[in-house]
Each structure stands twice: as C-alpha cells, then as structure tokens.
Amino acid sequence: MSWSPQQERAISDVATWLKDPHGKQVFRLFGYAGTGKTTLAKELAKTVKGKVLYATFTGKASLVLRSKGCDEASTIHSLIYKVEIDEKTGEALFSINHDSDLAAAALLIIDEVSMVGEALAKDLLSFGKRILVLGDPAQLPPVKDEGFFINAAPDVMLTEVHRQAQDNPIVRMSMDIREGNRLRAGTYGESLIVDRGDIDRDELAQLVLSADQCLCGLNRTRVTYNQRIRALKNLSGSAQPWHPAIGDRVICLRNDRQKHIFNGSLWDVDEVADKMGRLDMIVESMDEDRSPVEVSVHEEFFNGTESCLKWWEKRGTQEFAFGWAITCHKSQGSQWDNVIVFDESRAFREAQRNWLYTAVTRAAEKVTVII
C-alpha cells in the first residue's frame, strides 16, 4: 500500500502516540470523506500489540465498518454495557460491563464519532484504554450534548482525497460540495442527481421505496414525507391512520439511559396499543442485537404537534417519531447502503454546505439527491 506524504505523517504521529506509555488517552484522527481515515486506522491496528476493537455509535455504521474489513465492529453500547433483569420488577437495568472485551483491549478505534455525547464518552474513558477516534469536521455540528470527541481540535487532519476515492461518485459529490460547486443533474455511476421538476410522482415513489433511508432537512418536511411513505407502504394505525402500525419504522428523539435508548437510533414496531393519547409500543432495535423494548409515547409525536406538549406531560414517557424519513441532523453518526436525499440545504444558511455534505456522505454505496 502506497501512502501520500500527508498519510505517512498521520501514521507516524499516531504510531508515536501509541508507543508513548504516558501519552494522552484519546487521539483525534479527523479527515474528509475519501481521505482514507478507516484504511489508515486498519493499518495502524496491525502495529498494536494486543487486541484492537472497533466501535460506532449506531449499528448501521458498524455494519459499514465491518464491510471495510474491520472485523467484529460493534456498537459502543453493546461493547461497554450489560443488561440485568430486576427479579422483582422484571425491569431491564443497564450498567457498565467491567468484564467487557474493552477491559482487555490495547486499543479502541471509534468511527463516526459525531453523535457520541459526554455521558457515553465518560463511560468509555472509564476503562482507561487508548482510544483512536475518527471524525469528519466538514459534517454538521452535532446538536445539544453530542459531539464530545468531534468538538475538539484534531491531532491530525487529513485533507487530501486520494485518487482512487475521487472516482467514487459519493466522494466526488462531497468534494464538489466542500468546494462550493453546485450539484448538477445526471447519472454518476449508480448514483443520481435529479431535478425535482424533471421527475414524475411514480418515478419518485420508486426511488423512495428502493432506498434504505430517506433524508430531508425540515421537521415539517419529515412529517409530510413520512405520511407519504407510509401510504406507499400501506401502513395505517388501528385507532388513527397516523398512529404507528406493526411493521412501522420509528426513530428515538431523546436519550433515555434507564431504558438504554438513544437519540437517533432506529426501531421496528412489533406491537402497539392506544392508551388514551399515549401509545404503548414494543419496539425492536435496527441498530443492535438486543431484546425488544417497551416504550410509551404521546401520540402528538406522530402527527407533528409535539411542541404543544408541556414538559411535565412528557415525564415518564419516551420520545419517538416515524423513521422512514428523518432529518439529516438525526442521521449523523450513521450510514446506509442506499440513501435518497431531498435537498433542503438552503434552509440552513451558513451551514448549507455542511448539511448537504453530511446528507450525501450518509450513503455507503449509492445516493440519489433530489435538487
């Protein structure tokens, strides 16, 4: 494998950090899409004496990491937490698993770190192991308490996209976006850029249904698109058509550490019951291998009127919405093979490029951008 001078310097810097017994616990290796962060991390892992583990925030991202040869990549949550069942209440209790594989590892490599918040980061750091984090500062800034690792300055920043990656249509689009160039309609390998005025309703429906995930910018668009996608999939609630149905996809909007559910995670609905304005659901994670979870959600979250709820009304409940279409902000830290993006980047002004860059790079193999 031949490395560019920039990549060779990165390898040298990380190797020096790994060899220093008094070095800091975390090393931040940041870079744009196509600069070879994951490839470099795999190369560095070969030099480590001892077990090297790979982890991501979401299950989808860990699948992508495994497809790149990072064997046994897992979610951070499944790596460091364990579940115990309270014999009296039957409630699932999550705690740090001090017998985790991480306890005996020499190095942990975390990819797509933008969604890792302070509480999760501190639990990771409590193991005292060296952590190499991979991130991309060209993405949208994380919201609220997320971004513990990405919101600090990098130790190494990779900016040169290697030639082989430049032939990848998704990477090529990401470069054009960073450089301020407009995306132009056309076919790019398996990917598409389509002017919304040049596509009819049936063609658009086929593109949406064939995608693994739909991304948009605004919450009102998210609500509308979820309605349309559910209609295309013939999904309708038993009490109200806009209630979730068995087989629906939902997304978590707020962390609930007691139930071990996290903002941005995606779930399948296994059961749902209408309890006078609250929807009691059993949902199954699309991100990690774990037992289904019982949640109680105000119905307002499923018709876009959740802003009318008072804070005390939401106590003791969870926050979920339909997840067929999600905002780009909620997609951070995850990836899917085939993504369709409805470009609403203009709504984000100064962050317009960051928004579109983040949306396009959520696709691992194929992206369709509706401009």
mmCIF file of C-alpha atoms in Angstrom:
data_model
loop_
_atom_site.group_PDB
_atom_site.id
_atom_site.type_symbol
_atom_site.label_atom_id
_atom_site.label_comp_id
_atom_site.label_asym_id
_atom_site.label_seq_id
_atom_site.Cartn_x
_atom_site.Cartn_y
_atom_site.Cartn_z
ATOM 1 C CA MET A 1 0.000 0.000 0.000
ATOM 2 C CA SER A 2 1.420 3.379 -1.010
ATOM 3 C CA TRP A 3 0.691 6.383 1.171
ATOM 4 C CA SER A 4 0.682 10.075 0.403
ATOM 5 C CA PRO A 5 3.078 12.294 2.388
ATOM 6 C CA GLN A 6 0.122 13.529 4.454
ATOM 7 C CA GLN A 7 -0.990 9.977 5.235
ATOM 8 C CA GLU A 8 2.587 8.958 6.127
ATOM 9 C CA ARG A 9 2.785 11.840 8.606
ATOM 10 C CA ALA A 10 -0.525 10.745 10.104
ATOM 11 C CA ILE A 11 0.712 7.170 10.501
ATOM 12 C CA SER A 12 3.890 8.432 12.141
ATOM 13 C CA ASP A 13 2.033 10.719 14.553
ATOM 14 C CA VAL A 14 -0.427 8.042 15.640
ATOM 15 C CA ALA A 15 2.373 5.463 15.971
ATOM 16 C CA THR A 16 4.320 7.857 18.210
ATOM 17 C CA TRP A 17 1.223 8.317 20.380
ATOM 18 C CA LEU A 18 0.682 4.560 20.631
ATOM 19 C CA LYS A 19 4.285 3.958 21.689
ATOM 20 C CA ASP A 20 4.296 6.649 24.376
ATOM 21 C CA PRO A 21 3.292 4.985 27.687
ATOM 22 C CA HIS A 22 2.497 8.423 29.111
ATOM 23 C CA GLY A 23 0.556 9.624 26.064
ATOM 24 C CA LYS A 24 -2.943 11.047 26.347
ATOM 25 C CA GLN A 25 -5.862 8.636 26.297
ATOM 26 C CA VAL A 26 -7.591 9.931 23.145
ATOM 27 C CA PHE A 27 -6.107 10.674 19.725
ATOM 28 C CA ARG A 28 -8.311 12.505 17.211
ATOM 29 C CA LEU A 29 -7.686 11.488 13.588
ATOM 30 C CA PHE A 30 -10.029 13.625 11.502
ATOM 31 C CA GLY A 31 -10.429 13.864 7.758
ATOM 32 C CA TYR A 32 -12.828 14.462 4.909
ATOM 33 C CA ALA A 33 -14.654 11.704 3.039
ATOM 34 C CA GLY A 34 -12.198 9.802 0.826
ATOM 35 C CA THR A 35 -9.046 10.754 2.727
ATOM 36 C CA GLY A 36 -8.555 7.196 3.976
ATOM 37 C CA LYS A 37 -9.233 7.501 7.713
ATOM 38 C CA THR A 38 -10.528 3.948 8.087
ATOM 39 C CA THR A 39 -7.783 2.478 5.876
ATOM 40 C CA LEU A 40 -5.142 4.247 7.952
ATOM 41 C CA ALA A 41 -6.736 3.066 11.189
ATOM 42 C CA LYS A 42 -6.677 -0.558 9.976
ATOM 43 C CA GLU A 43 -3.011 -0.197 9.037
ATOM 44 C CA LEU A 44 -2.173 1.234 12.446
ATOM 45 C CA ALA A 45 -4.113 -1.542 14.176
ATOM 46 C CA LYS A 46 -1.694 -4.079 12.674
ATOM 47 C CA THR A 47 1.172 -2.494 14.630
ATOM 48 C CA VAL A 48 -0.556 -2.726 18.003
ATOM 49 C CA LYS A 49 0.496 -5.457 20.400
ATOM 50 C CA GLY A 50 -2.741 -6.752 21.810
ATOM 51 C CA LYS A 51 -6.430 -6.740 20.925
ATOM 52 C CA VAL A 52 -7.810 -3.902 18.806
ATOM 53 C CA LEU A 53 -11.554 -3.246 18.871
ATOM 54 C CA TYR A 54 -13.726 -1.196 16.524
ATOM 55 C CA ALA A 55 -16.975 0.518 17.504
ATOM 56 C CA THR A 56 -19.504 3.058 16.231
ATOM 57 C CA PHE A 57 -22.500 4.866 17.681
ATOM 58 C CA THR A 58 -25.072 3.084 15.502
ATOM 59 C CA GLY A 59 -25.483 -0.438 14.231
ATOM 60 C CA LYS A 60 -25.726 0.728 10.627
ATOM 61 C CA ALA A 61 -22.328 2.395 10.863
ATOM 62 C CA SER A 62 -20.813 -0.721 12.460
ATOM 63 C CA LEU A 63 -22.091 -2.810 9.529
ATOM 64 C CA VAL A 64 -20.359 -0.415 7.131
ATOM 65 C CA LEU A 65 -17.175 -0.670 9.188
ATOM 66 C CA ARG A 66 -17.284 -4.481 9.063
ATOM 67 C CA SER A 67 -17.743 -4.338 5.283
ATOM 68 C CA LYS A 68 -14.451 -2.398 5.162
ATOM 69 C CA GLY A 69 -12.629 -5.256 6.901
ATOM 70 C CA CYS A 70 -12.874 -4.060 10.499
ATOM 71 C CA ASP A 71 -13.860 -7.449 11.878
ATOM 72 C CA GLU A 72 -16.262 -7.677 14.805
ATOM 73 C CA ALA A 73 -17.025 -3.940 14.779
ATOM 74 C CA SER A 74 -19.880 -3.333 17.213
ATOM 75 C CA THR A 75 -21.921 -0.517 18.650
ATOM 76 C CA ILE A 76 -20.390 1.332 21.577
ATOM 77 C CA HIS A 77 -23.429 0.494 23.689
ATOM 78 C CA SER A 78 -23.248 -3.258 23.136
ATOM 79 C CA LEU A 79 -19.495 -3.143 23.801
ATOM 80 C CA ILE A 80 -19.481 -1.445 27.181
ATOM 81 C CA TYR A 81 -22.890 -2.013 28.758
ATOM 82 C CA LYS A 82 -24.596 -5.076 30.183
ATOM 83 C CA VAL A 83 -28.231 -5.682 30.986
ATOM 84 C CA GLU A 84 -29.535 -7.218 34.187
ATOM 85 C CA ILE A 85 -33.170 -8.071 34.863
ATOM 86 C CA ASP A 86 -34.605 -6.918 38.206
ATOM 87 C CA GLU A 87 -36.113 -10.086 39.675
ATOM 88 C CA LYS A 88 -38.861 -8.143 41.482
ATOM 89 C CA THR A 89 -39.984 -5.758 38.728
ATOM 90 C CA GLY A 90 -38.742 -7.515 35.601
ATOM 91 C CA GLU A 91 -37.235 -4.208 34.506
ATOM 92 C CA ALA A 92 -34.092 -4.263 32.381
ATOM 93 C CA LEU A 93 -31.274 -2.364 34.095
ATOM 94 C CA PHE A 94 -28.199 -1.278 32.156
ATOM 95 C CA SER A 95 -24.800 -0.714 33.696
ATOM 96 C CA ILE A 96 -21.174 -0.584 32.630
ATOM 97 C CA ASN A 97 -19.854 -4.043 31.885
ATOM 98 C CA HIS A 98 -16.451 -4.059 33.562
ATOM 99 C CA ASP A 99 -15.845 -7.507 32.055
ATOM 100 C CA SER A 100 -16.317 -6.123 28.553
ATOM 101 C CA ASP A 101 -13.804 -7.096 25.852
ATOM 102 C CA LEU A 102 -12.647 -3.492 26.110
ATOM 103 C CA ALA A 103 -11.203 -4.208 29.565
ATOM 104 C CA ALA A 104 -8.556 -6.436 27.957
ATOM 105 C CA ALA A 105 -8.046 -4.469 24.740
ATOM 106 C CA ALA A 106 -4.957 -2.481 23.827
ATOM 107 C CA LEU A 107 -6.773 -0.003 21.586
ATOM 108 C CA LEU A 108 -10.315 1.034 20.700
ATOM 109 C CA ILE A 109 -10.988 2.661 17.323
ATOM 110 C CA ILE A 110 -14.263 4.601 17.076
ATOM 111 C CA ASP A 111 -15.582 5.697 13.690
ATOM 112 C CA GLU A 112 -18.315 8.302 13.030
ATOM 113 C CA VAL A 113 -17.877 9.931 16.443
ATOM 114 C CA SER A 114 -20.139 12.962 15.915
ATOM 115 C CA MET A 115 -23.077 11.527 17.917
ATOM 116 C CA VAL A 116 -21.080 10.470 20.985
ATOM 117 C CA GLY A 117 -22.161 12.648 23.900
ATOM 118 C CA GLU A 118 -20.385 13.450 27.137
ATOM 119 C CA ALA A 119 -22.006 10.766 29.310
ATOM 120 C CA LEU A 120 -21.245 7.976 26.836
ATOM 121 C CA ALA A 121 -17.717 9.292 26.281
ATOM 122 C CA LYS A 122 -17.012 9.326 30.015
ATOM 123 C CA ASP A 123 -18.193 5.713 30.314
ATOM 124 C CA LEU A 124 -15.800 4.799 27.505
ATOM 125 C CA LEU A 125 -12.932 6.679 29.105
ATOM 126 C CA SER A 126 -13.562 4.970 32.447
ATOM 127 C CA PHE A 127 -11.939 1.797 31.057
ATOM 128 C CA GLY A 128 -8.627 3.657 30.848
ATOM 129 C CA LYS A 129 -7.833 2.318 27.368
ATOM 130 C CA ARG A 130 -6.294 4.194 24.453
ATOM 131 C CA ILE A 131 -8.979 5.425 22.038
ATOM 132 C CA LEU A 132 -8.390 6.477 18.429
ATOM 133 C CA VAL A 133 -11.410 8.451 17.212
ATOM 134 C CA LEU A 134 -12.174 9.047 13.538
ATOM 135 C CA GLY A 135 -14.280 12.050 12.597
ATOM 136 C CA ASP A 136 -15.127 14.464 9.808
ATOM 137 C CA PRO A 137 -15.368 18.166 10.754
ATOM 138 C CA ALA A 138 -16.993 19.042 7.403
ATOM 139 C CA GLN A 139 -20.210 17.487 8.679
ATOM 140 C CA LEU A 140 -22.908 19.407 10.505
ATOM 141 C CA PRO A 141 -22.008 20.441 14.042
ATOM 142 C CA PRO A 142 -23.610 17.999 16.487
ATOM 143 C CA VAL A 143 -26.612 19.183 18.476
ATOM 144 C CA LYS A 144 -27.063 19.615 22.231
ATOM 145 C CA ASP A 145 -24.796 17.391 24.345
ATOM 146 C CA GLU A 146 -23.438 15.369 21.425
ATOM 147 C CA GLY A 147 -20.036 15.748 19.831
ATOM 148 C CA PHE A 148 -17.796 15.174 22.859
ATOM 149 C CA PHE A 149 -14.944 13.976 20.633
ATOM 150 C CA ILE A 150 -15.607 15.869 17.383
ATOM 151 C CA ASN A 151 -15.962 19.282 19.061
ATOM 152 C CA ALA A 152 -12.265 19.383 19.975
ATOM 153 C CA ALA A 153 -9.337 20.184 17.700
ATOM 154 C CA PRO A 154 -7.879 17.238 15.746
ATOM 155 C CA ASP A 155 -4.448 15.835 16.453
ATOM 156 C CA VAL A 156 -4.202 15.043 12.734
ATOM 157 C CA MET A 157 -6.419 16.434 9.980
ATOM 158 C CA LEU A 158 -6.465 14.661 6.600
ATOM 159 C CA THR A 159 -7.487 16.927 3.723
ATOM 160 C CA GLU A 160 -6.136 15.173 0.618
ATOM 161 C CA VAL A 161 -8.636 12.868 -1.095
ATOM 162 C CA HIS A 162 -6.671 10.054 -2.696
ATOM 163 C CA ARG A 163 -7.095 9.425 -6.424
ATOM 164 C CA GLN A 164 -8.913 6.128 -6.124
ATOM 165 C CA ALA A 165 -11.534 7.700 -3.858
ATOM 166 C CA GLN A 166 -12.054 10.588 -6.291
ATOM 167 C CA ASP A 167 -13.556 8.063 -8.738
ATOM 168 C CA ASN A 168 -16.260 7.241 -6.193
ATOM 169 C CA PRO A 169 -19.357 9.308 -7.126
ATOM 170 C CA ILE A 170 -20.302 9.902 -3.481
ATOM 171 C CA VAL A 171 -16.814 11.145 -2.610
ATOM 172 C CA ARG A 172 -16.765 13.254 -5.799
ATOM 173 C CA MET A 173 -20.056 14.880 -4.802
ATOM 174 C CA SER A 174 -18.747 15.538 -1.300
ATOM 175 C CA MET A 175 -15.677 17.271 -2.749
ATOM 176 C CA ASP A 176 -17.809 19.451 -5.014
ATOM 177 C CA ILE A 177 -19.989 20.431 -2.061
ATOM 178 C CA ARG A 178 -16.991 21.352 0.122
ATOM 179 C CA GLU A 179 -15.550 23.442 -2.717
ATOM 180 C CA GLY A 180 -18.836 25.320 -3.138
ATOM 181 C CA ASN A 181 -19.751 23.806 -6.513
ATOM 182 C CA ARG A 182 -23.400 23.155 -7.329
ATOM 183 C CA LEU A 183 -24.504 19.576 -7.840
ATOM 184 C CA ARG A 184 -25.673 19.093 -11.406
ATOM 185 C CA ALA A 185 -28.396 16.704 -12.515
ATOM 186 C CA GLY A 186 -27.163 13.497 -14.053
ATOM 187 C CA THR A 187 -26.180 9.874 -13.512
ATOM 188 C CA TYR A 188 -22.937 9.240 -11.640
ATOM 189 C CA GLY A 189 -22.211 5.513 -11.558
ATOM 190 C CA GLU A 190 -25.166 4.075 -9.644
ATOM 191 C CA SER A 191 -25.906 7.423 -8.019
ATOM 192 C CA LEU A 192 -28.284 10.082 -9.319
ATOM 193 C CA ILE A 193 -28.786 13.812 -9.021
ATOM 194 C CA VAL A 194 -32.331 14.652 -10.137
ATOM 195 C CA ASP A 195 -34.070 17.985 -10.609
ATOM 196 C CA ARG A 196 -37.415 17.643 -8.834
ATOM 197 C CA GLY A 197 -39.150 19.280 -11.801
ATOM 198 C CA ASP A 198 -37.901 16.542 -14.134
ATOM 199 C CA ILE A 199 -39.312 13.517 -12.320
ATOM 200 C CA ASP A 200 -42.907 12.352 -12.106
ATOM 201 C CA ARG A 201 -44.692 11.110 -9.000
ATOM 202 C CA ASP A 202 -44.444 7.403 -9.844
ATOM 203 C CA GLU A 203 -40.716 7.557 -10.621
ATOM 204 C CA LEU A 204 -40.083 9.400 -7.386
ATOM 205 C CA ALA A 205 -42.115 6.850 -5.423
ATOM 206 C CA GLN A 206 -39.979 4.036 -6.838
ATOM 207 C CA LEU A 207 -36.772 5.817 -5.870
ATOM 208 C CA VAL A 208 -38.068 6.398 -2.342
ATOM 209 C CA LEU A 209 -39.236 2.805 -1.862
ATOM 210 C CA SER A 210 -35.955 1.358 -3.156
ATOM 211 C CA ALA A 211 -33.836 3.456 -0.774
ATOM 212 C CA ASP A 212 -32.731 2.213 2.646
ATOM 213 C CA GLN A 213 -33.271 5.650 4.179
ATOM 214 C CA CYS A 214 -34.822 8.964 3.204
ATOM 215 C CA LEU A 215 -33.205 12.209 4.459
ATOM 216 C CA CYS A 216 -34.625 15.722 4.488
ATOM 217 C CA GLY A 217 -33.919 18.990 6.280
ATOM 218 C CA LEU A 218 -37.016 20.379 7.957
ATOM 219 C CA ASN A 219 -39.314 18.812 10.517
ATOM 220 C CA ARG A 220 -42.444 19.751 8.588
ATOM 221 C CA THR A 221 -40.987 18.015 5.521
ATOM 222 C CA ARG A 222 -40.163 14.979 7.647
ATOM 223 C CA VAL A 223 -43.769 14.731 8.846
ATOM 224 C CA THR A 224 -45.142 15.069 5.298
ATOM 225 C CA TYR A 225 -42.723 12.579 3.762
ATOM 226 C CA ASN A 226 -43.361 10.010 6.474
ATOM 227 C CA GLN A 227 -47.078 10.278 5.721
ATOM 228 C CA ARG A 228 -46.425 9.714 2.027
ATOM 229 C CA ILE A 229 -44.042 6.811 2.547
ATOM 230 C CA ARG A 230 -46.429 5.104 4.987
ATOM 231 C CA ALA A 231 -49.214 5.472 2.417
ATOM 232 C CA LEU A 232 -46.986 3.888 -0.240
ATOM 233 C CA LYS A 233 -46.273 1.018 2.165
ATOM 234 C CA ASN A 234 -49.974 0.696 3.136
ATOM 235 C CA LEU A 235 -49.229 1.330 6.815
ATOM 236 C CA SER A 236 -52.059 2.670 8.965
ATOM 237 C CA GLY A 237 -52.735 2.658 12.710
ATOM 238 C CA SER A 238 -55.746 0.805 14.106
ATOM 239 C CA ALA A 239 -57.244 3.731 16.063
ATOM 240 C CA GLN A 240 -55.994 6.603 13.896
ATOM 241 C CA PRO A 241 -54.312 6.278 10.479
ATOM 242 C CA TRP A 242 -51.407 8.417 11.715
ATOM 243 C CA HIS A 243 -50.729 6.113 14.669
ATOM 244 C CA PRO A 244 -47.843 3.645 14.250
ATOM 245 C CA ALA A 245 -48.677 0.193 12.938
ATOM 246 C CA ILE A 246 -46.907 -3.130 13.278
ATOM 247 C CA GLY A 247 -44.019 -3.045 10.815
ATOM 248 C CA ASP A 248 -43.552 0.729 11.031
ATOM 249 C CA ARG A 249 -40.114 2.278 11.469
ATOM 250 C CA VAL A 250 -39.608 4.781 14.283
ATOM 251 C CA ILE A 251 -36.696 6.911 15.449
ATOM 252 C CA CYS A 252 -35.763 7.842 19.001
ATOM 253 C CA LEU A 253 -35.714 11.615 19.555
ATOM 254 C CA ARG A 254 -34.357 11.775 23.104
ATOM 255 C CA ASN A 255 -31.952 9.699 25.181
ATOM 256 C CA ASP A 256 -33.428 7.529 27.927
ATOM 257 C CA ARG A 257 -30.453 5.998 29.679
ATOM 258 C CA GLN A 258 -32.621 3.929 32.004
ATOM 259 C CA LYS A 259 -34.129 2.112 29.026
ATOM 260 C CA HIS A 260 -30.821 2.290 27.146
ATOM 261 C CA ILE A 261 -32.327 4.019 24.124
ATOM 262 C CA PHE A 262 -30.508 6.833 22.392
ATOM 263 C CA ASN A 263 -31.246 9.823 20.203
ATOM 264 C CA GLY A 264 -31.092 8.923 16.500
ATOM 265 C CA SER A 265 -31.482 5.151 16.938
ATOM 266 C CA LEU A 266 -33.953 3.407 14.616
ATOM 267 C CA TRP A 267 -36.516 0.793 15.652
ATOM 268 C CA ASP A 268 -39.141 -1.526 14.170
ATOM 269 C CA VAL A 269 -42.607 -1.563 15.760
ATOM 270 C CA ASP A 270 -43.591 -5.068 16.932
ATOM 271 C CA GLU A 271 -46.694 -4.169 18.966
ATOM 272 C CA VAL A 272 -48.735 -1.018 19.589
ATOM 273 C CA ALA A 273 -51.700 -0.180 21.837
ATOM 274 C CA ASP A 274 -53.619 3.100 22.126
ATOM 275 C CA LYS A 275 -53.878 4.137 25.794
ATOM 276 C CA MET A 276 -55.942 7.331 25.667
ATOM 277 C CA GLY A 277 -53.471 9.536 23.837
ATOM 278 C CA ARG A 278 -50.377 7.571 24.772
ATOM 279 C CA LEU A 279 -49.146 4.825 22.520
ATOM 280 C CA ASP A 280 -47.598 1.872 24.314
ATOM 281 C CA MET A 281 -45.271 0.100 21.908
ATOM 282 C CA ILE A 282 -42.853 -2.774 21.843
ATOM 283 C CA VAL A 283 -40.030 -1.818 19.531
ATOM 284 C CA GLU A 284 -37.067 -3.784 18.227
ATOM 285 C CA SER A 285 -33.706 -2.169 17.548
ATOM 286 C CA MET A 286 -32.459 -1.885 13.978
ATOM 287 C CA ASP A 287 -29.028 -0.889 15.286
ATOM 288 C CA GLU A 288 -28.006 -3.641 17.668
ATOM 289 C CA ASP A 289 -28.814 -7.184 18.712
ATOM 290 C CA ARG A 290 -30.856 -6.820 21.907
ATOM 291 C CA SER A 291 -34.226 -7.659 23.385
ATOM 292 C CA PRO A 292 -37.258 -5.579 22.325
ATOM 293 C CA VAL A 293 -38.068 -2.561 24.495
ATOM 294 C CA GLU A 294 -41.387 -1.280 25.859
ATOM 295 C CA VAL A 295 -41.917 2.450 25.338
ATOM 296 C CA SER A 296 -44.781 4.868 25.938
ATOM 297 C CA VAL A 297 -45.057 7.806 23.535
ATOM 298 C CA HIS A 298 -47.529 10.699 23.315
ATOM 299 C CA GLU A 299 -49.471 10.407 20.055
ATOM 300 C CA GLU A 300 -48.621 14.032 19.213
ATOM 301 C CA PHE A 301 -45.126 12.923 18.196
ATOM 302 C CA PHE A 302 -46.626 11.053 15.254
ATOM 303 C CA ASN A 303 -48.613 13.907 13.728
ATOM 304 C CA GLY A 304 -46.056 16.676 14.245
ATOM 305 C CA THR A 305 -47.828 18.507 17.088
ATOM 306 C CA GLU A 306 -45.479 17.508 19.907
ATOM 307 C CA SER A 307 -44.500 21.144 20.507
ATOM 308 C CA CYS A 308 -47.870 21.692 22.197
ATOM 309 C CA LEU A 309 -46.986 19.249 24.986
ATOM 310 C CA LYS A 310 -45.914 20.697 28.340
ATOM 311 C CA TRP A 311 -42.655 19.474 29.809
ATOM 312 C CA TRP A 312 -44.364 17.847 32.773
ATOM 313 C CA GLU A 313 -46.704 15.923 30.480
ATOM 314 C CA LYS A 314 -43.695 14.179 28.964
ATOM 315 C CA ARG A 315 -42.316 12.922 32.284
ATOM 316 C CA GLY A 316 -42.144 9.139 32.409
ATOM 317 C CA THR A 317 -42.577 8.781 28.650
ATOM 318 C CA GLN A 318 -40.249 8.380 25.711
ATOM 319 C CA GLU A 319 -39.981 10.412 22.522
ATOM 320 C CA PHE A 320 -40.238 8.675 19.147
ATOM 321 C CA ALA A 321 -41.413 9.692 15.671
ATOM 322 C CA PHE A 322 -41.758 7.900 12.351
ATOM 323 C CA GLY A 323 -38.367 7.000 10.921
ATOM 324 C CA TRP A 324 -38.915 6.315 7.232
ATOM 325 C CA ALA A 325 -37.866 9.905 6.555
ATOM 326 C CA ILE A 326 -35.572 11.575 9.069
ATOM 327 C CA THR A 327 -33.739 14.873 9.211
ATOM 328 C CA CYS A 328 -30.101 14.997 8.225
ATOM 329 C CA HIS A 329 -29.261 16.124 11.763
ATOM 330 C CA LYS A 330 -30.682 12.861 13.140
ATOM 331 C CA SER A 331 -28.740 10.821 10.573
ATOM 332 C CA GLN A 332 -25.333 11.885 11.868
ATOM 333 C CA GLY A 333 -23.148 9.026 13.005
ATOM 334 C CA SER A 334 -24.943 6.511 10.795
ATOM 335 C CA GLN A 335 -24.746 5.201 7.235
ATOM 336 C CA TRP A 336 -26.914 3.169 4.877
ATOM 337 C CA ASP A 337 -26.072 1.485 1.583
ATOM 338 C CA ASN A 338 -28.689 3.371 -0.472
ATOM 339 C CA VAL A 339 -29.878 6.845 0.589
ATOM 340 C CA ILE A 340 -32.272 9.316 -1.028
ATOM 341 C CA VAL A 341 -31.726 12.967 -0.083
ATOM 342 C CA PHE A 342 -34.275 15.737 -0.556
ATOM 343 C CA ASP A 343 -32.008 18.776 -0.694
ATOM 344 C CA GLU A 344 -33.245 21.391 1.771
ATOM 345 C CA SER A 345 -29.776 22.734 2.486
ATOM 346 C CA ARG A 346 -30.765 26.332 1.694
ATOM 347 C CA ALA A 347 -32.771 26.431 4.913
ATOM 348 C CA PHE A 348 -29.520 26.220 6.900
ATOM 349 C CA ARG A 349 -27.757 29.316 5.543
ATOM 350 C CA GLU A 350 -24.208 29.341 6.963
ATOM 351 C CA ALA A 351 -24.346 25.546 7.401
ATOM 352 C CA GLN A 352 -25.719 24.914 3.900
ATOM 353 C CA ARG A 353 -22.607 23.112 2.656
ATOM 354 C CA ASN A 354 -22.233 21.151 5.885
ATOM 355 C CA TRP A 355 -25.840 19.998 5.644
ATOM 356 C CA LEU A 356 -25.605 18.706 2.078
ATOM 357 C CA TYR A 357 -22.148 17.199 2.663
ATOM 358 C CA THR A 358 -23.426 15.301 5.710
ATOM 359 C CA ALA A 359 -26.522 14.073 3.877
ATOM 360 C CA VAL A 360 -24.625 12.808 0.819
ATOM 361 C CA THR A 361 -21.936 11.059 2.878
ATOM 362 C CA ARG A 362 -24.550 9.075 4.846
ATOM 363 C CA ALA A 363 -24.644 6.811 1.772
ATOM 364 C CA ALA A 364 -22.122 3.980 1.680
ATOM 365 C CA GLU A 365 -22.797 2.760 -1.874
ATOM 366 C CA LYS A 366 -25.481 4.775 -3.673
ATOM 367 C CA VAL A 367 -27.103 8.179 -3.199
ATOM 368 C CA THR A 368 -29.980 9.874 -5.006
ATOM 369 C CA VAL A 369 -30.164 13.639 -4.484
ATOM 370 C CA ILE A 370 -33.383 15.442 -5.387
ATOM 371 C CA ILE A 371 -32.381 19.073 -6.013
#
